[in-house]
Amino acid sequence: MTEDLLVAILLGDSTIDRKGGKHELKFYLPPSKQKILKFYIDKSKLQTLIGIDKISGEDNLFVISNSLVLERIIRDWSDGKNVVALDPRLLRNSTYMLWLCLFGNKIDNQVVIHQNTLTLNTKHSLIHFFGKAMRTSFLRLNSEGNFKVQALDELLLTSIIEHRPSYESLAILELLTDHAKKSFMQKQEKIEEEMREHACF
């Protein structure tokens, strides 16, 4: 759970800094996403394992520091400033889902995740690993070099079928475009109809 959260934040709207000989991770999170973060920390009982502090005088800017797990991930993945390598063992479905919920933003009818620390090669690696793990959804890079998430309606359907945490499904539902919501509703109705038909036998 700690690794999922730290990796999700590292892949999101964050920057790597160094203070007092130790690394820290600064990241932006709007109020609506802060509720998801709090729920995740409380549900996973991470309060004593990871310290996340709001930076005074800054709007929606947070910092993670003094974390041995964070030090290990930054040492293995980065050159101290940029993420130059990924460990696919830490790129689990739960990591990707949390990443989408915390950092996915609906902009101009697209779902975009801003990214500050990944090199271009690492972004392409993440696109590859994401596609292999998630299967029903996929990533692309937009013209600004940020991630564009596609086929979220399929991902939402999978989340519901697999009984994943309700906050995940609700967060993804909020990200759906009008067209994707319509597509999702049609697929859900089809599944319910098939279930009713099976129940008759």
Coordinates of N, CA and C in Angstrom, one line a residue:
M1 N 0.8 -1.2 0.0 CA 0.0 0.0 0.0 C 0.9 1.3 0.0
T2 N 1.9 1.3 0.8 CA 2.9 2.4 0.8 C 3.5 2.6 -0.5
E3 N 4.0 1.5 -1.1 CA 4.6 1.5 -2.4 C 3.7 2.0 -3.5
D4 N 2.4 1.5 -3.4 CA 1.4 2.0 -4.4 C 1.3 3.5 -4.4
L5 N 1.1 4.0 -3.2 CA 0.9 5.4 -3.0 C 2.1 6.3 -3.5
L6 N 3.3 5.9 -3.0 CA 4.5 6.6 -3.4 C 4.8 6.6 -4.9
V7 N 4.6 5.4 -5.5 CA 4.8 5.3 -7.0 C 3.8 6.1 -7.7
A8 N 2.5 6.1 -7.3 CA 1.4 6.8 -7.9 C 1.8 8.3 -7.9
I9 N 2.2 8.8 -6.7 CA 2.6 10.2 -6.6 C 3.8 10.6 -7.5
L10 N 4.8 9.7 -7.5 CA 6.0 9.9 -8.3 C 5.7 10.0 -9.7
L11 N 4.7 9.2 -10.2 CA 4.3 9.3 -11.6 C 3.3 10.4 -11.9
G12 N 2.9 11.1 -10.9 CA 1.9 12.1 -11.1 C 2.5 13.5 -11.2
D13 N 1.8 14.5 -10.7 CA 2.2 15.9 -10.8 C 3.1 16.2 -9.7
S14 N 4.3 15.7 -9.7 CA 5.3 15.8 -8.6 C 6.7 16.2 -9.1
T15 N 7.5 16.6 -8.1 CA 8.9 16.9 -8.4 C 9.7 16.3 -7.3
I16 N 10.9 15.9 -7.6 CA 11.9 15.3 -6.7 C 12.8 16.4 -6.2
D17 N 12.9 16.6 -4.9 CA 13.8 17.5 -4.3 C 14.8 16.8 -3.3
R18 N 15.7 17.5 -2.8 CA 16.7 17.0 -1.8 C 16.8 18.0 -0.7
K19 N 16.7 17.6 0.5 CA 16.8 18.5 1.7 C 17.5 17.8 2.8
G20 N 18.5 18.4 3.3 CA 19.2 17.7 4.5 C 19.8 16.4 4.1
G21 N 20.2 16.2 2.9 CA 20.8 14.9 2.5 C 19.8 13.8 2.1
K22 N 18.5 14.2 2.3 CA 17.5 13.2 2.0 C 16.5 13.7 0.9
H23 N 15.9 12.7 0.2 CA 15.0 13.1 -0.9 C 13.6 13.4 -0.3
E24 N 12.9 14.3 -1.0 CA 11.5 14.5 -0.7 C 10.8 14.7 -2.0
L25 N 9.5 14.4 -1.9 CA 8.6 14.5 -3.1 C 7.6 15.5 -2.9
K26 N 7.5 16.5 -3.8 CA 6.5 17.6 -3.7 C 5.5 17.3 -4.8
F27 N 4.2 17.5 -4.5 CA 3.2 17.3 -5.5 C 2.0 18.2 -5.2
Y28 N 1.3 18.5 -6.3 CA 0.1 19.3 -6.3 C -1.1 18.3 -6.3
L29 N -2.1 18.7 -5.5 CA -3.4 17.9 -5.5 C -4.5 18.8 -5.1
P30 N -5.5 19.0 -6.0 CA -6.6 19.9 -5.8 C -7.5 19.3 -4.7
P31 N -8.3 20.1 -4.1 CA -9.2 19.7 -2.9 C -10.0 18.4 -3.2
S32 N -10.6 18.3 -4.4 CA -11.4 17.1 -4.7 C -10.6 15.9 -4.7
K33 N -9.3 15.9 -5.0 CA -8.4 14.8 -5.0 C -7.8 14.5 -3.6
Q34 N -7.8 15.6 -2.8 CA -7.2 15.4 -1.5 C -8.1 14.5 -0.6
K35 N -9.4 14.5 -1.0 CA -10.4 13.6 -0.3 C -10.0 12.1 -0.6
I36 N -9.7 11.9 -1.8 CA -9.3 10.5 -2.2 C -8.0 10.1 -1.5
L37 N -7.0 11.0 -1.4 CA -5.8 10.7 -0.7 C -6.0 10.4 0.8
K38 N -6.8 11.2 1.4 CA -7.1 11.0 2.8 C -7.8 9.7 3.0
F39 N -8.8 9.4 2.2 CA -9.5 8.1 2.3 C -8.6 6.9 2.1
Y40 N -7.7 7.0 1.2 CA -6.8 5.9 0.9 C -5.8 5.7 2.1
I41 N -5.3 6.8 2.7 CA -4.4 6.7 3.8 C -5.1 6.1 5.0
D42 N -6.3 6.6 5.3 CA -7.1 6.1 6.4 C -7.5 4.6 6.3
K43 N -8.0 4.3 5.1 CA -8.4 2.9 4.8 C -7.2 1.9 4.9
S44 N -6.1 2.4 4.4 CA -4.9 1.5 4.4 C -4.1 1.6 5.7
K45 N -4.5 2.5 6.6 CA -3.8 2.7 7.9 C -2.3 3.0 7.7
L46 N -2.1 4.0 6.8 CA -0.7 4.4 6.5 C -0.2 5.6 7.3
Q47 N -1.0 6.1 8.3 CA -0.7 7.3 9.0 C 0.7 7.3 9.6
T48 N 1.1 6.1 10.2 CA 2.4 6.0 10.9 C 3.5 5.6 9.9
L49 N 3.1 5.2 8.7 CA 4.2 4.7 7.8 C 4.6 5.8 6.8
I50 N 3.8 6.8 6.5 CA 4.2 7.8 5.6 C 3.7 9.2 6.0
G51 N 4.5 10.1 6.0 CA 4.2 11.5 6.4 C 4.0 12.4 5.2
I52 N 2.8 12.9 5.1 CA 2.5 13.9 4.0 C 2.0 15.2 4.6
D53 N 2.8 16.2 4.3 CA 2.5 17.5 4.9 C 2.1 18.5 3.9
K54 N 1.1 19.4 4.2 CA 0.8 20.5 3.3 C 1.8 21.6 3.5
I55 N 2.3 22.1 2.4 CA 3.3 23.2 2.5 C 2.7 24.5 2.8
S56 N 3.1 25.1 3.9 CA 2.4 26.4 4.3 C 2.6 27.5 3.3
G57 N 1.5 28.2 3.0 CA 1.6 29.4 2.1 C 1.5 29.0 0.6
E58 N 1.4 27.7 0.3 CA 1.2 27.2 -1.0 C -0.1 26.6 -1.2
D59 N -0.8 26.9 -2.4 CA -2.1 26.3 -2.6 C -1.9 24.9 -3.1
N60 N -2.5 23.9 -2.3 CA -2.6 22.5 -2.7 C -1.3 21.9 -3.0
L61 N -0.2 22.3 -2.4 CA 1.1 21.7 -2.6 C 1.5 20.9 -1.3
F62 N 1.9 19.7 -1.5 CA 2.2 18.8 -0.4 C 3.6 18.3 -0.6
V63 N 4.2 17.7 0.5 CA 5.5 17.2 0.5 C 5.6 15.9 1.3
I64 N 6.3 14.9 0.8 CA 6.6 13.6 1.5 C 8.1 13.6 1.7
S65 N 8.4 13.4 3.0 CA 9.9 13.4 3.4 C 10.1 12.4 4.4
N66 N 11.4 12.1 4.7 CA 11.8 11.1 5.7 C 11.1 9.8 5.6
S67 N 11.1 9.3 4.4 CA 10.5 8.0 4.1 C 11.6 7.1 3.5
L68 N 11.9 5.9 4.2 CA 12.9 5.0 3.7 C 12.4 4.3 2.4
V69 N 11.1 4.1 2.3 CA 10.6 3.5 1.1 C 10.7 4.5 -0.1
L70 N 10.5 5.7 0.2 CA 10.6 6.7 -0.9 C 12.1 6.8 -1.3
E71 N 13.0 6.8 -0.3 CA 14.5 6.9 -0.6 C 14.8 5.7 -1.5
R72 N 14.4 4.5 -1.2 CA 14.7 3.4 -2.0 C 14.2 3.5 -3.5
I73 N 12.9 3.9 -3.6 CA 12.3 4.1 -4.9 C 13.0 5.1 -5.7
I74 N 13.3 6.3 -5.1 CA 14.0 7.4 -5.8 C 15.4 6.9 -6.2
R75 N 16.1 6.2 -5.3 CA 17.5 5.7 -5.6 C 17.4 4.8 -6.8
D76 N 16.4 3.9 -6.9 CA 16.4 2.9 -7.9 C 15.8 3.4 -9.2
W77 N 15.0 4.4 -9.2 CA 14.3 4.9 -10.4 C 14.8 6.1 -11.0
S78 N 15.6 6.9 -10.2 CA 15.9 8.3 -10.7 C 17.4 8.6 -10.6
D79 N 17.7 9.7 -11.3 CA 19.0 10.3 -11.2 C 19.1 11.4 -10.1
G80 N 18.1 11.5 -9.3 CA 18.0 12.5 -8.3 C 17.1 13.6 -8.6
K81 N 16.8 13.8 -9.9 CA 15.8 14.8 -10.4 C 14.8 14.2 -11.3
N82 N 15.2 13.3 -12.2 CA 14.2 12.8 -13.2 C 14.2 11.2 -13.0
V83 N 13.0 10.7 -13.3 CA 12.8 9.3 -13.3 C 13.3 8.7 -14.6
V84 N 14.4 7.9 -14.5 CA 15.0 7.4 -15.7 C 14.8 5.9 -15.9
A85 N 14.2 5.2 -14.9 CA 14.0 3.8 -15.0 C 12.7 3.4 -14.2
L86 N 12.1 2.3 -14.6 CA 10.9 1.9 -13.9 C 11.1 0.4 -13.4
D87 N 10.5 0.1 -12.3 CA 10.6 -1.3 -11.9 C 9.1 -1.9 -12.1
P88 N 8.9 -2.7 -13.1 CA 7.6 -3.2 -13.3 C 6.9 -4.0 -12.2
R89 N 7.8 -4.5 -11.3 CA 7.2 -5.2 -10.1 C 6.4 -4.3 -9.2
L90 N 6.7 -3.0 -9.3 CA 6.0 -2.0 -8.4 C 4.9 -1.3 -9.2
L91 N 4.7 -1.7 -10.5 CA 3.6 -1.1 -11.3 C 2.4 -2.1 -11.4
R92 N 1.7 -2.1 -10.3 CA 0.6 -3.0 -10.2 C -0.7 -2.3 -10.6
N93 N -1.8 -3.1 -10.8 CA -3.1 -2.5 -11.2 C -3.5 -1.5 -10.2
S94 N -3.3 -1.9 -8.9 CA -3.7 -1.0 -7.8 C -3.0 0.4 -7.9
T95 N -1.7 0.3 -8.3 CA -0.9 1.5 -8.4 C -1.4 2.4 -9.5
Y96 N -1.7 1.8 -10.7 CA -2.3 2.6 -11.8 C -3.6 3.2 -11.4
M97 N -4.5 2.4 -10.8 CA -5.8 2.9 -10.4 C -5.7 4.1 -9.5
L98 N -4.8 4.0 -8.5 CA -4.6 5.1 -7.6 C -4.0 6.4 -8.3
W99 N -3.1 6.1 -9.2 CA -2.5 7.2 -10.0 C -3.6 7.9 -10.8
L100 N -4.5 7.2 -11.5 CA -5.5 7.8 -12.3 C -6.5 8.6 -11.4
C101 N -6.8 8.0 -10.2 CA -7.8 8.7 -9.3 C -7.2 10.0 -8.8
L102 N -5.9 10.0 -8.4 CA -5.3 11.1 -7.8 C -5.0 12.2 -8.8
F103 N -4.5 11.8 -10.0 CA -3.9 12.8 -10.9 C -4.6 12.9 -12.3
G104 N -5.6 12.1 -12.5 CA -6.3 12.3 -13.8 C -7.2 13.5 -13.8
N105 N -7.1 14.3 -14.8 CA -7.9 15.5 -15.0 C -8.6 15.6 -16.3
K106 N -9.9 16.0 -16.3 CA -10.6 16.1 -17.5 C -10.4 17.5 -18.1
I107 N -9.7 17.6 -19.2 CA -9.4 18.8 -19.9 C -9.8 18.7 -21.3
D108 N -10.7 19.7 -21.8 CA -11.1 19.7 -23.2 C -11.6 18.3 -23.7
N109 N -12.4 17.7 -22.9 CA -13.0 16.4 -23.2 C -12.0 15.3 -23.3
Q110 N -10.8 15.5 -22.7 CA -9.8 14.4 -22.6 C -9.4 14.2 -21.1
V111 N -8.9 13.0 -20.8 CA -8.4 12.8 -19.5 C -6.9 12.8 -19.6
V112 N -6.3 13.8 -18.9 CA -4.9 14.0 -18.9 C -4.2 13.9 -17.6
I113 N -3.0 13.3 -17.5 CA -2.2 13.3 -16.3 C -0.9 14.1 -16.6
H114 N -0.8 15.2 -15.8 CA 0.4 16.0 -16.0 C 1.6 15.3 -15.3
Q115 N 2.8 15.4 -16.0 CA 3.9 14.6 -15.5 C 5.2 15.5 -15.7
N116 N 5.9 15.6 -14.6 CA 7.1 16.5 -14.5 C 8.4 15.8 -14.5
T117 N 8.5 14.6 -14.1 CA 9.8 14.0 -13.7 C 10.3 12.9 -14.7
L118 N 9.4 12.3 -15.5 CA 9.8 11.1 -16.3 C 10.5 11.6 -17.6
T119 N 11.6 11.0 -17.9 CA 12.2 11.2 -19.2 C 11.3 10.7 -20.3
L120 N 11.5 11.1 -21.6 CA 10.7 10.6 -22.7 C 10.8 9.1 -22.8
N121 N 11.9 8.5 -22.7 CA 12.1 7.1 -22.9 C 11.3 6.4 -21.7
T122 N 11.3 6.9 -20.5 CA 10.6 6.3 -19.4 C 9.1 6.5 -19.6
K123 N 8.7 7.6 -20.2 CA 7.2 7.7 -20.5 C 6.8 6.6 -21.4
H124 N 7.6 6.3 -22.5 CA 7.2 5.3 -23.4 C 7.2 3.9 -22.7
S125 N 8.1 3.7 -21.8 CA 8.1 2.4 -21.0 C 6.9 2.3 -20.2
L126 N 6.5 3.4 -19.6 CA 5.2 3.4 -18.7 C 4.0 3.1 -19.6
I127 N 4.0 3.7 -20.8 CA 2.8 3.4 -21.7 C 2.8 1.9 -22.0
H128 N 3.9 1.3 -22.2 CA 4.0 -0.2 -22.5 C 3.6 -1.0 -21.3
F129 N 4.1 -0.7 -20.1 CA 3.7 -1.5 -18.9 C 2.2 -1.3 -18.6
F130 N 1.7 0.0 -18.7 CA 0.3 0.2 -18.4 C -0.6 -0.6 -19.3
G131 N -0.2 -0.6 -20.6 CA -1.0 -1.4 -21.6 C -1.1 -2.9 -21.2
K132 N 0.1 -3.4 -20.8 CA 0.1 -4.8 -20.5 C -0.6 -5.2 -19.2
A133 N -0.6 -4.3 -18.2 CA -1.2 -4.5 -17.0 C -2.7 -4.3 -17.0
M134 N -3.2 -3.2 -17.6 CA -4.5 -2.7 -17.5 C -5.4 -3.4 -18.6
R135 N -4.9 -3.6 -19.8 CA -5.5 -4.3 -20.9 C -6.7 -3.6 -21.5
T136 N -7.7 -3.1 -20.6 CA -8.9 -2.5 -21.1 C -8.7 -1.0 -21.4
S137 N -7.6 -0.4 -20.9 CA -7.4 1.0 -21.1 C -6.0 1.2 -21.7
F138 N -5.7 2.4 -22.2 CA -4.4 2.6 -22.7 C -4.0 4.1 -22.6
L139 N -2.7 4.3 -22.7 CA -2.1 5.7 -22.6 C -1.5 6.1 -23.9
R140 N -1.5 7.4 -24.1 CA -0.8 8.1 -25.2 C -0.2 9.3 -24.6
L141 N 0.8 9.9 -25.4 CA 1.4 11.2 -25.0 C 0.7 12.2 -25.9
N142 N 0.3 13.4 -25.2 CA -0.2 14.5 -26.0 C 0.9 15.4 -26.5
S143 N 0.6 16.5 -27.1 CA 1.6 17.3 -27.7 C 2.4 18.0 -26.6
E144 N 1.9 18.1 -25.4 CA 2.7 18.8 -24.3 C 3.6 17.7 -23.6
G145 N 3.5 16.5 -24.0 CA 4.3 15.4 -23.3 C 3.7 14.9 -22.1
N146 N 2.4 15.2 -21.9 CA 1.7 14.6 -20.7 C 0.9 13.4 -21.2
F147 N 0.5 12.6 -20.2 CA -0.3 11.3 -20.6 C -1.7 11.6 -20.9
K148 N -2.2 11.0 -21.9 CA -3.7 11.0 -22.2 C -4.2 9.6 -22.0
V149 N -5.2 9.5 -21.1 CA -5.8 8.2 -20.8 C -7.0 7.9 -21.7
Q150 N -7.1 6.8 -22.3 CA -8.2 6.5 -23.2 C -8.9 5.2 -22.8
A151 N -10.1 5.0 -23.2 CA -10.9 3.8 -22.9 C -11.2 3.7 -21.5
L152 N -11.5 4.8 -20.8 CA -11.8 4.7 -19.3 C -13.1 4.0 -19.0
D153 N -14.1 4.0 -20.0 CA -15.3 3.4 -19.7 C -15.1 1.9 -19.5
E154 N -14.2 1.3 -20.3 CA -13.8 -0.1 -20.2 C -13.2 -0.4 -18.8
L155 N -12.3 0.6 -18.4 CA -11.6 0.4 -17.1 C -12.6 0.5 -16.0
L156 N -13.6 1.4 -16.1 CA -14.6 1.6 -15.0 C -15.5 0.3 -14.9
L157 N -15.8 -0.3 -16.0 CA -16.6 -1.5 -16.0 C -15.8 -2.6 -15.3
T158 N -14.5 -2.7 -15.6 CA -13.7 -3.7 -15.0 C -13.6 -3.5 -13.5
S159 N -13.5 -2.2 -13.1 CA -13.4 -1.9 -11.7 C -14.6 -2.3 -10.9
I160 N -15.8 -2.1 -11.6 CA -17.1 -2.5 -10.9 C -17.2 -4.0 -10.8
I161 N -16.9 -4.7 -11.9 CA -17.0 -6.2 -12.0 C -16.0 -6.8 -11.0
E162 N -14.8 -6.2 -10.8 CA -13.8 -6.8 -9.9 C -14.0 -6.3 -8.4
H163 N -15.1 -5.5 -8.2 CA -15.4 -5.1 -6.8 C -14.3 -4.3 -6.2
R164 N -13.7 -3.4 -7.0 CA -12.6 -2.6 -6.5 C -13.2 -1.5 -5.6
P165 N -12.4 -0.8 -4.8 CA -13.0 0.2 -3.9 C -13.9 1.2 -4.6
S166 N -15.0 1.5 -3.9 CA -16.0 2.4 -4.6 C -15.4 3.8 -4.9
Y167 N -14.5 4.3 -4.1 CA -13.9 5.6 -4.5 C -13.2 5.6 -5.8
E168 N -12.6 4.5 -6.2 CA -12.0 4.4 -7.5 C -13.0 4.5 -8.6
S169 N -14.0 3.7 -8.5 CA -15.1 3.7 -9.5 C -15.7 5.1 -9.7
L170 N -16.0 5.7 -8.5 CA -16.6 7.1 -8.6 C -15.6 8.1 -9.2
A171 N -14.3 8.0 -8.8 CA -13.3 8.9 -9.4 C -13.2 8.8 -10.9
I172 N -13.2 7.5 -11.4 CA -13.1 7.3 -12.8 C -14.4 7.7 -13.5
L173 N -15.5 7.5 -12.9 CA -16.8 8.0 -13.4 C -16.8 9.5 -13.7
E174 N -16.2 10.2 -12.7 CA -16.1 11.7 -12.8 C -15.2 12.1 -14.0
L175 N -14.3 11.2 -14.4 CA -13.4 11.6 -15.4 C -13.9 11.3 -16.8
L176 N -15.0 10.5 -16.9 CA -15.5 10.1 -18.2 C -16.1 11.3 -19.0
T177 N -15.8 11.3 -20.2 CA -16.4 12.3 -21.1 C -17.9 11.9 -21.3
D178 N -18.7 12.8 -21.8 CA -20.1 12.5 -22.1 C -20.3 11.3 -23.0
H179 N -19.5 11.2 -24.0 CA -19.5 10.1 -25.0 C -19.1 8.8 -24.3
A180 N -18.1 8.9 -23.4 CA -17.7 7.7 -22.7 C -18.7 7.2 -21.7
K181 N -19.4 8.2 -21.0 CA -20.4 7.8 -20.1 C -21.6 7.1 -20.8
K182 N -21.9 7.6 -22.0 CA -23.0 7.0 -22.7 C -22.6 5.6 -23.1
S183 N -21.3 5.4 -23.6 CA -20.8 4.1 -23.9 C -20.8 3.1 -22.7
F184 N -20.4 3.7 -21.6 CA -20.4 2.9 -20.3 C -21.8 2.4 -20.0
M185 N -22.8 3.3 -20.0 CA -24.2 3.0 -19.7 C -24.7 1.9 -20.6
Q186 N -24.4 2.0 -21.9 CA -24.8 0.9 -22.8 C -24.2 -0.4 -22.5
K187 N -22.9 -0.4 -22.2 CA -22.3 -1.7 -21.8 C -22.8 -2.3 -20.6
Q188 N -23.1 -1.4 -19.6 CA -23.6 -1.9 -18.3 C -25.0 -2.5 -18.5
E189 N -25.9 -1.8 -19.3 CA -27.2 -2.3 -19.6 C -27.1 -3.7 -20.3
K190 N -26.2 -3.8 -21.2 CA -26.0 -5.1 -21.9 C -25.6 -6.2 -20.9
I191 N -24.7 -5.9 -20.0 CA -24.3 -6.9 -19.0 C -25.5 -7.3 -18.1
E192 N -26.2 -6.3 -17.6 CA -27.4 -6.6 -16.8 C -28.4 -7.4 -17.5
E193 N -28.6 -7.1 -18.8 CA -29.6 -7.9 -19.6 C -29.1 -9.4 -19.8
E194 N -27.8 -9.6 -20.0 CA -27.3 -10.9 -20.1 C -27.4 -11.7 -18.8
M195 N -27.2 -11.0 -17.7 CA -27.4 -11.6 -16.3 C -28.8 -12.0 -16.1
R196 N -29.7 -11.2 -16.5 CA -31.2 -11.5 -16.4 C -31.5 -12.8 -17.2
E197 N -30.9 -12.8 -18.4 CA -31.2 -14.0 -19.3 C -30.7 -15.3 -18.7
H198 N -29.5 -15.2 -18.1 CA -28.9 -16.4 -17.4 C -29.7 -16.8 -16.2
A199 N -30.2 -15.8 -15.5 CA -31.0 -16.1 -14.3 C -32.3 -16.9 -14.6
C200 N -32.7 -16.7 -15.9 CA -34.0 -17.4 -16.3 C -33.8 -18.9 -16.5
F201 N -32.5 -19.3 -16.7 CA -32.3 -20.8 -16.9 C -31.9 -21.5 -15.6

